XYZ file of N, CA, C and O in Angstrom:
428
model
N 0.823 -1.186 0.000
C 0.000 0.000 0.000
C 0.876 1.261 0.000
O 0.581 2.295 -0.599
N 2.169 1.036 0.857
C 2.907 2.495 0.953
C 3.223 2.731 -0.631
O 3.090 3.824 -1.183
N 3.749 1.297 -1.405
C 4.690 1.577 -2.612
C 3.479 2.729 -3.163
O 3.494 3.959 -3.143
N 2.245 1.560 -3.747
C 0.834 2.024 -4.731
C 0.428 4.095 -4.125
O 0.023 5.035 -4.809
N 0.741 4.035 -2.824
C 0.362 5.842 -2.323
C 2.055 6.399 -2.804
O 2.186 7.432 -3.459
N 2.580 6.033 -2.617
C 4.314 6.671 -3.440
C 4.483 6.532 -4.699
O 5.558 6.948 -5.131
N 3.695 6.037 -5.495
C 3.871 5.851 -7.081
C 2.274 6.986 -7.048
O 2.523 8.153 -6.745
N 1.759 6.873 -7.147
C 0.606 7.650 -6.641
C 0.866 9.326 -7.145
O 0.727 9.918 -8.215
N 1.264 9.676 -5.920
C 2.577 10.774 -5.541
C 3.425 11.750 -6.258
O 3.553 12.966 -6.400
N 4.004 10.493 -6.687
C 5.344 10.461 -7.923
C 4.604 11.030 -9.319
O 4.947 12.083 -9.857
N 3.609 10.224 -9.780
C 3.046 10.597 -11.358
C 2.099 11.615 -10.659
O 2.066 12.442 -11.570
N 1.184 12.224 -9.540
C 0.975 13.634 -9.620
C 2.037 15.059 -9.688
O 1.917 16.228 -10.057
N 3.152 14.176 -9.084
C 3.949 15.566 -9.513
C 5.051 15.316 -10.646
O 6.146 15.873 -10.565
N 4.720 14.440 -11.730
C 4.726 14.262 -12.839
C 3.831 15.227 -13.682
O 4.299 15.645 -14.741
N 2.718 15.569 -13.336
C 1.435 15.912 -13.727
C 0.749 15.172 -14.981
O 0.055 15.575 -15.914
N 1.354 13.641 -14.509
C 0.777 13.090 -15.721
C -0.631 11.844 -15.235
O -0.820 11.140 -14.244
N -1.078 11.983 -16.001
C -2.234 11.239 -15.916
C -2.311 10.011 -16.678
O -3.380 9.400 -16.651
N -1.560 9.657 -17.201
C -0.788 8.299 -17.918
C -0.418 7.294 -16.744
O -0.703 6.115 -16.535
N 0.098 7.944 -16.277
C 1.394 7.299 -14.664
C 0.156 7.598 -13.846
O -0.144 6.637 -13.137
N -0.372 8.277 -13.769
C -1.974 8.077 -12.693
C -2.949 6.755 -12.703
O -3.337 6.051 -11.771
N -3.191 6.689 -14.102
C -4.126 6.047 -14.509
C -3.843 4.232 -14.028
O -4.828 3.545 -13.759
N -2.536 3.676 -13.978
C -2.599 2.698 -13.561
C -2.770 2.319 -11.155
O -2.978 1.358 -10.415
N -2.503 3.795 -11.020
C -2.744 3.312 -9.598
C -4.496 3.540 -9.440
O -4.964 3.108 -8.386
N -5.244 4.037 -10.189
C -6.690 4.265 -9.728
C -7.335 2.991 -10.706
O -7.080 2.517 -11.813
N -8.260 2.756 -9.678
C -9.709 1.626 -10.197
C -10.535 2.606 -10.803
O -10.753 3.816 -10.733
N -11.115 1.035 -11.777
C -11.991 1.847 -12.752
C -13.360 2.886 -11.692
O -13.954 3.819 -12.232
N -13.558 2.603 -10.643
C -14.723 2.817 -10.149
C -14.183 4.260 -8.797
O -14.684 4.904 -7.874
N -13.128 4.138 -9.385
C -12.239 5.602 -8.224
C -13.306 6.771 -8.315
O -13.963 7.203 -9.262
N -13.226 7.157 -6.839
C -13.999 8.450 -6.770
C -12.962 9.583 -5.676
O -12.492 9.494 -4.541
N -12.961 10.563 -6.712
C -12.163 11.728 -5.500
C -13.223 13.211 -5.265
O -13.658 14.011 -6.094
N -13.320 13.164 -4.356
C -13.849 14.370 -3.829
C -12.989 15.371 -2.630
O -12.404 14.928 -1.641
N -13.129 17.153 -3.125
C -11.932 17.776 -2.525
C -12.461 18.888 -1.958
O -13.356 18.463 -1.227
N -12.419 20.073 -1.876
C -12.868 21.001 -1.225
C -14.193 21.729 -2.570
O -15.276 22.295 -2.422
N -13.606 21.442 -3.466
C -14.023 22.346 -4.886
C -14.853 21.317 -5.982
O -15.616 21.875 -6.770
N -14.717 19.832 -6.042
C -15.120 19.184 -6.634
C -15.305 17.848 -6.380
O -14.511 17.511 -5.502
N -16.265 16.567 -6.892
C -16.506 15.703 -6.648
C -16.672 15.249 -8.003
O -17.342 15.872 -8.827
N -15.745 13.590 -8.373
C -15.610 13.054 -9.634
C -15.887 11.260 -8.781
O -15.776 10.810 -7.640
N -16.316 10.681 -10.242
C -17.095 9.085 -9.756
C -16.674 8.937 -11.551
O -16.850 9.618 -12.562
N -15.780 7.114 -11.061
C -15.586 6.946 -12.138
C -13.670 7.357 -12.890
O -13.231 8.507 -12.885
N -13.171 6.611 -13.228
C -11.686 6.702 -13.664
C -11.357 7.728 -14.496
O -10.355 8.381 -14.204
N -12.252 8.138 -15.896
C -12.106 9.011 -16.682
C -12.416 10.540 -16.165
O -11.822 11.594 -16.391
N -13.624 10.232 -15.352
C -14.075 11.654 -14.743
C -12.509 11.863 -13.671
O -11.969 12.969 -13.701
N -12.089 11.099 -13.067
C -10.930 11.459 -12.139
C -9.773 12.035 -13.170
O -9.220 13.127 -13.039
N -9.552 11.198 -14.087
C -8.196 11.331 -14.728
C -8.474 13.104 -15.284
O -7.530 13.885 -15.169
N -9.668 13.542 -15.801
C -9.699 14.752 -16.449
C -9.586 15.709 -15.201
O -8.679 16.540 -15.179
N -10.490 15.611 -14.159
C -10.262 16.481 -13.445
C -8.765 16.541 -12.984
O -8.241 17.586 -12.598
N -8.154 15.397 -13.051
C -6.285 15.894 -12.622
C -5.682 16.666 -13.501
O -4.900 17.597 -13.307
N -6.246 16.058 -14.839
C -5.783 17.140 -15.944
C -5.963 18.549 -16.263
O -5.201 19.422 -16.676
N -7.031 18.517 -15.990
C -7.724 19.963 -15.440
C -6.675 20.527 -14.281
O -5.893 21.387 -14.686
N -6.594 20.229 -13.203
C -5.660 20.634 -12.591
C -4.316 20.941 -13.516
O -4.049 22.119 -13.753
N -3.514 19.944 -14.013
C -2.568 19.918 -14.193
C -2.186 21.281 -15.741
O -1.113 21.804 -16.043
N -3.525 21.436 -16.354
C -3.706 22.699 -17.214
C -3.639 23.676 -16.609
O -2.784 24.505 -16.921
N -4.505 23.904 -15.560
C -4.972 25.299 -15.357
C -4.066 25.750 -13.989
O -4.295 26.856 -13.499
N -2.877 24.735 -13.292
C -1.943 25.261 -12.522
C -0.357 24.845 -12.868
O 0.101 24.109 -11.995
N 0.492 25.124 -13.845
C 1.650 25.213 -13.897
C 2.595 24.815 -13.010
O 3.064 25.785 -12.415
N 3.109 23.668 -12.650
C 4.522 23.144 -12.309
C 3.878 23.091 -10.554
O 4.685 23.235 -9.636
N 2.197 22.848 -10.222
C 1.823 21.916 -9.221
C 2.430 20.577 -9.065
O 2.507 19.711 -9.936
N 2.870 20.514 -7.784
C 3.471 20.078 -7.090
C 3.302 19.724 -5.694
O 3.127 20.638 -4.889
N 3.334 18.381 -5.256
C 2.793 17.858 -3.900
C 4.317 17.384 -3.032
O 5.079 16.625 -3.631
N 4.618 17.774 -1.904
C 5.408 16.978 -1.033
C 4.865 16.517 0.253
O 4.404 17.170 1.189
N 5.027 15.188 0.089
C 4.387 14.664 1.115
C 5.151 14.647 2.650
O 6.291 14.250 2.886
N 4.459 15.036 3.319
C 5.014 15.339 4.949
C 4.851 14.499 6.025
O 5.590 14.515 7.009
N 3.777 13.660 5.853
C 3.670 12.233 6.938
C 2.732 11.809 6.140
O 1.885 12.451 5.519
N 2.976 10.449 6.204
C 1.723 9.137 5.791
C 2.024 8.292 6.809
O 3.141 8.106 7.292
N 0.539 7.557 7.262
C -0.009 6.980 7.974
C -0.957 5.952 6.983
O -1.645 6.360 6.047
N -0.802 4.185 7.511
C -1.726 3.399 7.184
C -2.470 2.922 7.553
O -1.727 2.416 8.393
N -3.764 2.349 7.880
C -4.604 1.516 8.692
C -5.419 0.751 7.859
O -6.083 1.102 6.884
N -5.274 -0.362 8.385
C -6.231 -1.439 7.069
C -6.162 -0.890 5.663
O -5.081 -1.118 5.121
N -7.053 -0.214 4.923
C -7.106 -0.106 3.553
C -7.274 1.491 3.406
O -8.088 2.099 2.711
N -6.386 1.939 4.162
C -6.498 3.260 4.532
C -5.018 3.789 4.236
O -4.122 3.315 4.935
N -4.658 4.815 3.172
C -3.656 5.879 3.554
C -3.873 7.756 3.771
O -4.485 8.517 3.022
N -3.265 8.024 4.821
C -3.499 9.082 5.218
C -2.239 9.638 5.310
O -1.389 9.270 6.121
N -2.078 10.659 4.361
C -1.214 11.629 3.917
C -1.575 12.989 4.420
O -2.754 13.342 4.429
N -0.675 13.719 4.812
C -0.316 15.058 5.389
C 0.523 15.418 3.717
O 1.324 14.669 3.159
N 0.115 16.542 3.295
C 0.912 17.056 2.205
C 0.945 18.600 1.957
O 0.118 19.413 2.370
N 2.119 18.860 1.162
C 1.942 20.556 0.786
C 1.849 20.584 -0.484
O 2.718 20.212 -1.273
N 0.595 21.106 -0.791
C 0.694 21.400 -2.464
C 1.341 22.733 -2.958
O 1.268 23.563 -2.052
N 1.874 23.173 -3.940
C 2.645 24.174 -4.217
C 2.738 23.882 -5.642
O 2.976 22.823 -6.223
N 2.416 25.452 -6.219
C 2.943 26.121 -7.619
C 3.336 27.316 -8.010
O 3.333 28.329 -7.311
N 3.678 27.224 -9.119
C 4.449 28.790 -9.045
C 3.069 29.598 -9.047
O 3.251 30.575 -8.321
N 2.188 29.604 -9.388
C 0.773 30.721 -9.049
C 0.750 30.633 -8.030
O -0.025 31.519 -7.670
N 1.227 29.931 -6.869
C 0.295 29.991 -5.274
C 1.433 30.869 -4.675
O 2.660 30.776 -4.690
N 0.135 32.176 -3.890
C 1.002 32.821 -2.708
C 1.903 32.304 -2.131
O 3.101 32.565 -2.233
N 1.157 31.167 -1.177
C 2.160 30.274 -0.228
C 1.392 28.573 -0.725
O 0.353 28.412 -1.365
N 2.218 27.620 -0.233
C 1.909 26.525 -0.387
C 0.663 26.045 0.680
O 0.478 26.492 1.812
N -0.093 25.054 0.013
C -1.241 24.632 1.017
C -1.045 23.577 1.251
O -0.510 22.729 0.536
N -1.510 23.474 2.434
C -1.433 22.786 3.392
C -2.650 21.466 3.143
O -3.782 21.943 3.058
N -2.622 20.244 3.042
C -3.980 19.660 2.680
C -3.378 17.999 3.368
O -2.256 17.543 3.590
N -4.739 17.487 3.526
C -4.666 15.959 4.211
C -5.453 15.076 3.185
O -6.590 15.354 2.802
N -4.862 14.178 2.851
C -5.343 13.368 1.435
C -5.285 11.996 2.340
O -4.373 11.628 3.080
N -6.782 11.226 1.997
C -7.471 10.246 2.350
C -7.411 9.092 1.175
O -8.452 9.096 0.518
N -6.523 8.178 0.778
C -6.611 7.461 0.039
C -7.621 5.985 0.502
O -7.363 5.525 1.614
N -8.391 5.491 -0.071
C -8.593 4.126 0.273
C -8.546 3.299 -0.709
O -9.073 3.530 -1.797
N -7.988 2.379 -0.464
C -7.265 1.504 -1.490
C -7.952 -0.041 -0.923
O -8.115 -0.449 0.227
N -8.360 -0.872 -2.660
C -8.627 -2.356 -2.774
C -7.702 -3.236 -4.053
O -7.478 -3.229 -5.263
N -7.591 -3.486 -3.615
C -6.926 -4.613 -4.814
C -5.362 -3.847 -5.275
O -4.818 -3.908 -6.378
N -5.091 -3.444 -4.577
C -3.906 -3.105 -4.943
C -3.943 -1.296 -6.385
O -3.210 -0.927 -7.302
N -5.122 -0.805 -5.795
C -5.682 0.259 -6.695
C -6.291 1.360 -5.856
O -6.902 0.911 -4.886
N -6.291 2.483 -5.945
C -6.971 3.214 -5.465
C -8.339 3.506 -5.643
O -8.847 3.809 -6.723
N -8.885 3.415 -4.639
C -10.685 3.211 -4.518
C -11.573 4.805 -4.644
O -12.508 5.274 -5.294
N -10.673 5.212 -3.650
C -11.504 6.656 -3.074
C -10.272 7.761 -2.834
O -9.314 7.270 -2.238
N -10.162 8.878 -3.122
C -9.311 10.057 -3.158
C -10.497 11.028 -2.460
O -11.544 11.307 -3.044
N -10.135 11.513 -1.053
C -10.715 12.373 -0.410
C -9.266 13.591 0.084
O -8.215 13.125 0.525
N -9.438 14.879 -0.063
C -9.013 15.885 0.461
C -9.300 17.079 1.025
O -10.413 17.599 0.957
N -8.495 17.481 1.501
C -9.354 18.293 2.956
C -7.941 19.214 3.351
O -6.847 18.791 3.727
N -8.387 20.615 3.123
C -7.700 21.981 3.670
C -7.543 21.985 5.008
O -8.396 21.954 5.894
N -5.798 22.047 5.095
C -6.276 21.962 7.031
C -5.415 23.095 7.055
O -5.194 23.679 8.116
């Protein structure tokens, strides 16, 4: 589970959605402060969407935590548009060796 949330990780601050597409299930749902997507294609665009409309976004992860089918990430997102970097807690839940559910949350 740590590798699948570190490859994860890795291809978002890739900003590619190629290298995304094999850690999420077809049935992945992420919901964030701003939007809610159901479904692999609806996820993959909205990253892309991200990855258009913010320039050289970028995540470093600051603590992860696992429990059963649970990863819980502490992270800073950062781009060259952002004042300062944000601060956010990303809720992965993971089955089969895939990511199930992408939840995030402004702390």
């Amino acid at each position: 589970m740590k590798q699948l949330a570190q490859r994860y990780f890795d291809a978002w601050n890739l900003n590619s959605i190629t290298e995304l597409k094999p850690c999420l299930s077809d049935t992945v749902t992420l919901e964030d402060w701003e939007i809610s997507k159901t479904g692999l294609q609806e996820v993959l665009d909205a990253n892309q969407k991200i990855f258009d409309d913010t320039p050289g976004i970028s995540v470093t992860v600051e603590n992860m935590d696992f429990h059963n089918n649970t990863v819980i990430a502490q992270i800073t997102v950062d781009a060259e548009t952002f004042e300062e970097p944000l601060a956010v807690l990303d809720v992965l839940t993971v089955d089969d060796n895939k990511i199930t559910s992408i939840k995030a949350f402004k702390r």
